Amino acid sequence: WSLSPQLTVILKVLLNQLVVTPPFLLFTIGYLQFFLTFDRSKTIQTLKNSFVTALFVNWKVWTVAQAVNFGIVPIDYQVLFGNLVALWWNIYLSLIST
């Protein structure tokens, strides 16, 4: 059973964005806020205020980035490409978590 390269990229991106991203993003925002404040109620409030917005921004940024990464970037450079996008992404998450 073989899928076309384009369908493979689409499935990888969908799996990443719909299954992996939401819980990972929730965890990331939560631990960033908790270790900044050590305040559980502040952490929960930040999650309520930031998660949905961050998820939509994530889908805008990472869907394109992962499609490029899986579809165009040579396999030897995929980690480097992902890390470059992640550098910006982690700065963004830190800013919205403060």
GROMACS .gro file of C-alpha atoms in nm:
model
   98
    1TRP     CA    1   0.000   0.000   0.000
    2SER     CA    2   0.166   0.318  -0.119
    3LEU     CA    3   0.066   0.683  -0.087
    4SER     CA    4   0.171   0.962  -0.316
    5PRO     CA    5   0.440   1.196  -0.176
    6GLN     CA    6   0.191   1.483  -0.162
    7LEU     CA    7  -0.064   1.280   0.033
    8THR     CA    8   0.211   1.163   0.269
    9VAL     CA    9   0.305   1.526   0.343
   10ILE     CA   10  -0.061   1.621   0.399
   11LEU     CA   11  -0.115   1.328   0.637
   12LYS     CA   12   0.203   1.405   0.832
   13VAL     CA   13   0.104   1.771   0.870
   14LEU     CA   14  -0.253   1.685   0.971
   15LEU     CA   15  -0.137   1.430   1.228
   16ASN     CA   16   0.114   1.675   1.369
   17GLN     CA   17  -0.125   1.970   1.385
   18LEU     CA   18  -0.442   1.798   1.501
   19VAL     CA   19  -0.315   1.521   1.729
   20VAL     CA   20   0.026   1.621   1.863
   21THR     CA   21   0.009   2.000   1.876
   22PRO     CA   22  -0.290   2.077   2.104
   23PRO     CA   23  -0.175   1.879   2.411
   24PHE     CA   24   0.190   1.974   2.359
   25LEU     CA   25   0.101   2.343   2.330
   26LEU     CA   26  -0.116   2.325   2.641
   27PHE     CA   27   0.171   2.166   2.832
   28THR     CA   28   0.425   2.418   2.699
   29ILE     CA   29   0.224   2.728   2.787
   30GLY     CA   30   0.140   2.576   3.124
   31TYR     CA   31   0.494   2.496   3.227
   32LEU     CA   32   0.628   2.828   3.098
   33GLN     CA   33   0.377   3.020   3.307
   34PHE     CA   34   0.406   2.798   3.611
   35PHE     CA   35   0.784   2.821   3.629
   36LEU     CA   36   0.769   3.198   3.575
   37THR     CA   37   0.527   3.252   3.863
   38PHE     CA   38   0.495   2.928   4.065
   39ASP     CA   39   0.130   3.028   4.090
   40ARG     CA   40  -0.121   2.761   3.992
   41SER     CA   41  -0.418   2.998   3.955
   42LYS     CA   42  -0.213   3.240   3.740
   43THR     CA   43  -0.105   2.946   3.525
   44ILE     CA   44  -0.465   2.832   3.475
   45GLN     CA   45  -0.574   3.187   3.393
   46THR     CA   46  -0.293   3.226   3.140
   47LEU     CA   47  -0.393   2.897   2.977
   48LYS     CA   48  -0.754   3.015   2.953
   49ASN     CA   49  -0.646   3.349   2.806
   50SER     CA   50  -0.369   3.229   2.571
   51PHE     CA   51  -0.426   2.872   2.456
   52VAL     CA   52  -0.686   2.923   2.182
   53THR     CA   53  -0.504   3.223   2.034
   54ALA     CA   54  -0.171   3.042   2.048
   55LEU     CA   55  -0.324   2.733   1.886
   56PHE     CA   56  -0.459   2.936   1.593
   57VAL     CA   57  -0.126   3.115   1.550
   58ASN     CA   58   0.045   2.777   1.571
   59TRP     CA   59  -0.175   2.643   1.294
   60LYS     CA   60  -0.092   2.946   1.076
   61VAL     CA   61   0.283   2.921   1.132
   62TRP     CA   62   0.356   2.552   1.180
   63THR     CA   63   0.119   2.414   0.917
   64VAL     CA   64   0.310   2.599   0.647
   65ALA     CA   65   0.647   2.535   0.811
   66GLN     CA   66   0.585   2.161   0.844
   67ALA     CA   67   0.449   2.134   0.490
   68VAL     CA   68   0.768   2.298   0.363
   69ASN     CA   69   0.978   2.085   0.596
   70PHE     CA   70   0.819   1.751   0.502
   71GLY     CA   71   0.772   1.834   0.135
   72ILE     CA   72   1.072   2.041   0.027
   73VAL     CA   73   1.353   2.045   0.283
   74PRO     CA   74   1.602   1.759   0.236
   75ILE     CA   75   1.585   1.510   0.523
   76ASP     CA   76   1.936   1.601   0.641
   77TYR     CA   77   1.820   1.959   0.708
   78GLN     CA   78   1.471   1.901   0.846
   79VAL     CA   79   1.577   1.922   1.211
   80LEU     CA   80   1.771   2.243   1.145
   81PHE     CA   81   1.476   2.397   0.961
   82GLY     CA   82   1.237   2.297   1.240
   83ASN     CA   83   1.471   2.439   1.503
   84LEU     CA   84   1.491   2.772   1.321
   85VAL     CA   85   1.112   2.800   1.313
   86ALA     CA   86   1.098   2.682   1.676
   87LEU     CA   87   1.335   2.960   1.783
   88TRP     CA   88   1.083   3.221   1.669
   89TRP     CA   89   0.791   3.014   1.801
   90ASN     CA   90   0.939   2.984   2.152
   91ILE     CA   91   0.999   3.358   2.165
   92TYR     CA   92   0.634   3.411   2.070
   93LEU     CA   93   0.514   3.168   2.339
   94SER     CA   94   0.729   3.335   2.601
   95LEU     CA   95   0.587   3.675   2.512
   96ILE     CA   96   0.223   3.565   2.533
   97SER     CA   97   0.284   3.380   2.859
   98THR     CA   98   0.399   3.688   3.049
   0.00000   0.00000   0.00000
